[in-house]
Amino acid sequence: MTRLFDLYESEPERFFDEVIARNGSPKPHYEIMMRRFNLFSTADIRARREMANIFFRNQGITFTVYGVEAGIERIFPFDLIPRIIPAPEWDIIERGLTQRITALNEFLSDIYMEQKILRDKVIPADLVLGSKHFRREFVGIRPPLGVYIHITGSDIIRDIEGRYMVLEDNLRTPSGVSYMLQNRNAMKRAFPVLFDRYTVRPVENYPQILLRTLQEISPTPKADPKVVVLTPGVYNSAYFEHSFLAQQMGVQLTEGRDLVVNNNKVYTRTTRGLQRVDVIYRRVDDDFLDPLVFRPDSMLGVAGLVNAYRKGNVTLANAIGTGVADDKVIYSFVPDIIRYYLGEEPILDNVETWLASNPKHLKHILENLETLVVKAANESGGYGMLVGPESTLEEREQFAEKIVANPRNYIAQPTISLSRHPSFYNDTEIAPCHIDLRPYVLYGKSLSIVPGGLTRVALKRGSLVVNSSQGGGSKDTWVIDI
Amino acid sequence: MLSRVAESLFWMSRYFERAENTARFLDVNFNLLLDLNSITSVDHPNYWKPLIMVMSDPEHFTTLYQEYDAHSVTDYLVFNRQNSNSIVSSISMARENARSIIESISSEMWEQLNNLYHVLHSVTPQQVHNDPYSFYKEIKNASLLFQGITDNTFSHHEGWDFVQIGKYLERADNAARLVDVKYHMLMPGQQHHADLVRNSVDLIQWMAVLKSCSALEAFRKVYLSKIDPDNILRFLILDRGFPRSIAFSICAAQEALWKISGSSVHRYVNNVDRLIGKMEAGLTYTTVEDILLQGVHEYLEEIEHGLAKVGEQLHLLYFAYHTPKIEPTDISESLPFTGLAGGRANWSQSQQQQQQ
């Protein structure tokens, strides 16, 4: 009988493979997993996949795809083979992210207070002050504990040598953490024995740490600060996650219409009158938070919320205006930001990045479009990007026009060969698929990272895009002690 | 509890109950026609039109279908999405409300409701036609299971009380409509009493009314086999112990409302408690002779109006976003009566935000 991994081709000269070493044998931390999967028959695999699928369907774990047809609900594809990160490697990621997020928070605090980094000309001032996400209304306002970015999720990839690098930072409202938690539940249900063979570090306490973090940033210290989650509503693509996190933390899930601001204080409207709110974990973008300040057509926000926030009567997580630091242009300066504030060398590297706003870089970008990945500086979720090697001449020409018309809005990076991991690309067969990793960082009185994160996988063969909106799936991610 | 969450719990429960009642009426009608098959035609409009009168709006029905026959009426009351009270529509609305508060209800409740929703979407009209008994039984059982799950997995605090209010207001309203329409059909004039009872078709019909409330067995235990209309009215309207009677439902709704607000006998703290208390007291001190004297239709219409007013006041007091405070309402300032009759209470869709 052919075993599952017998037909697996890792192509070590072209890609870094997570499971198979260059010499063709499995890496030590994957050996048990591989042996176990090789024991499974096709029927075993089907049965376990069915167990996982039933779990997801019953939990209503779906996301909504925009653009194609209005609001299609889909189950986020889940891959059965777990990604395993040995503790020493995790240690690098953990230290690297701690350093990076600390520095980025210093940066935000600086540009919204004294702007030293701009005066010292480490970053051209116009790139920061001209960013769409820089909110000058909040200059001089210090959030509790001086923390701006309470919940973040940076995307980490590995290059062909297997080095961990940061591809982008998500400092506004990163999503996906519910999949991290539910993938673990689904795996435990489908492969209980495999868990026995490894010492997998737990992720299950994420909701407790999240709640503690949110309570720590209450504007005034209280025994039991009232925290709510603010969602755009049931039609939002990440609605499941919003309700899941609220439920796991045991706090109320609110929509804009559930909140009211009176005398610069925020309240929930309840069947027993108004109740004061201290901290809002908001999953609504800055632009929609308050129709009086930002978009007047927003139905999702709360009139008066920004003033309440400015008066220090409520804390928003994350703070308003953090998007300026995860802008893809600012991204290219993060190594300098780390050196400037912490006086350390970055532990995690950036991907080489060219800025279209820099004339020399622009020339290089336009000449090398077919090998580069070009991204809009302010978009997320894989929208508005050009993958050079997969594009047609016509697409490149159209994109070139867009870049020239608005250079501040574009950056380019070399097409990186993301590392690959065996994954089921159909019911019963595996193939190497590209993956990345999004660990979640929580920042209140101190900074903590749950061991693991969301491993996203490009299940379309050959595709490099791992976003759920673009046909990606995810894997359970194990940090193991060896 | 957030007003929005309370409101969604109320409507989730109310729509589920509505779907169950629709299934009961249809089920019994099919059974009734099996009994009557030798006497009359199964497709006779006399046996189908009343269902539309109880459950929906005949005017709307006739814009969509030609005849009041088994096929059209079943299609309209089970599958038609243009009928906001069809079983499919009701379950969709119940699910939509549940989905928006999924973190507040127990996951077992969600799974049960979601499962029924998916089952309904896989059933074809042909399947219902071939085996109506199994189909309606599945709906009824799904509803009963949901209630059992709710009682046993969902904390009996304020949220549960709103679930009870939704369920019992809907049940009382359905019972009132059912008795009203059937009485109208079977009792053209009081003087024909004796003749009619002897009429076996009518007797079978009255038994069907009892059956659709699962009341036949309970009724017999009280009145033996004396199936006469007065006893039936007494049982379905006034019986305090039978869980699908109007009096029982209103009493249960009152209990839940009082639990939320802290009202008690002789002391109400808000307008909705006053209205439900008034209805409950009325039912307690009314006899079937009083009802016959007033006229059955007039009496039941009053009940339906009363229920609608309770629904309105409940909305203003607990759900409406501009009046979030609970304080004893000034009773002298009673609200103008906004008319109703005929229409059924519905969750206002405009309250939903379309968001992207």
Short mmCIF file of C-alpha atoms in Angstrom, two decimals, chain B residues 14 33 44 56 80 85 98 134 143 154 168 179 219 222 239 253 262 265 273 320:
data_model
loop_
_atom_site.label_atom_id
_atom_site.label_comp_id
_atom_site.label_asym_id
_atom_site.label_seq_id
_atom_site.Cartn_x
_atom_site.Cartn_y
_atom_site.Cartn_z
CA ARG B 14 -41.71 33.69 19.01
CA LEU B 33 -59.27 15.03 5.73
CA HIS B 44 -62.59 21.32 -0.84
CA SER B 56 -51.99 34.39 7.46
CA ASN B 80 -43.43 30.35 0.42
CA ASN B 85 -45.40 33.59 8.38
CA ALA B 98 -30.32 33.65 16.97
CA SER B 134 -43.42 12.68 9.22
CA SER B 143 -39.54 22.87 18.42
CA PHE B 154 -29.67 28.33 29.15
CA TYR B 168 -46.37 32.24 25.30
CA VAL B 179 -60.67 28.94 18.11
CA PHE B 219 -59.65 17.18 27.25
CA VAL B 222 -61.58 16.33 32.12
CA ASP B 239 -58.23 25.86 31.43
CA ALA B 253 -46.20 35.19 30.04
CA GLY B 262 -40.47 42.58 40.11
CA VAL B 265 -50.22 40.65 42.63
CA ASP B 273 -47.26 44.33 33.58
CA ALA B 320 -36.92 50.46 21.82
#
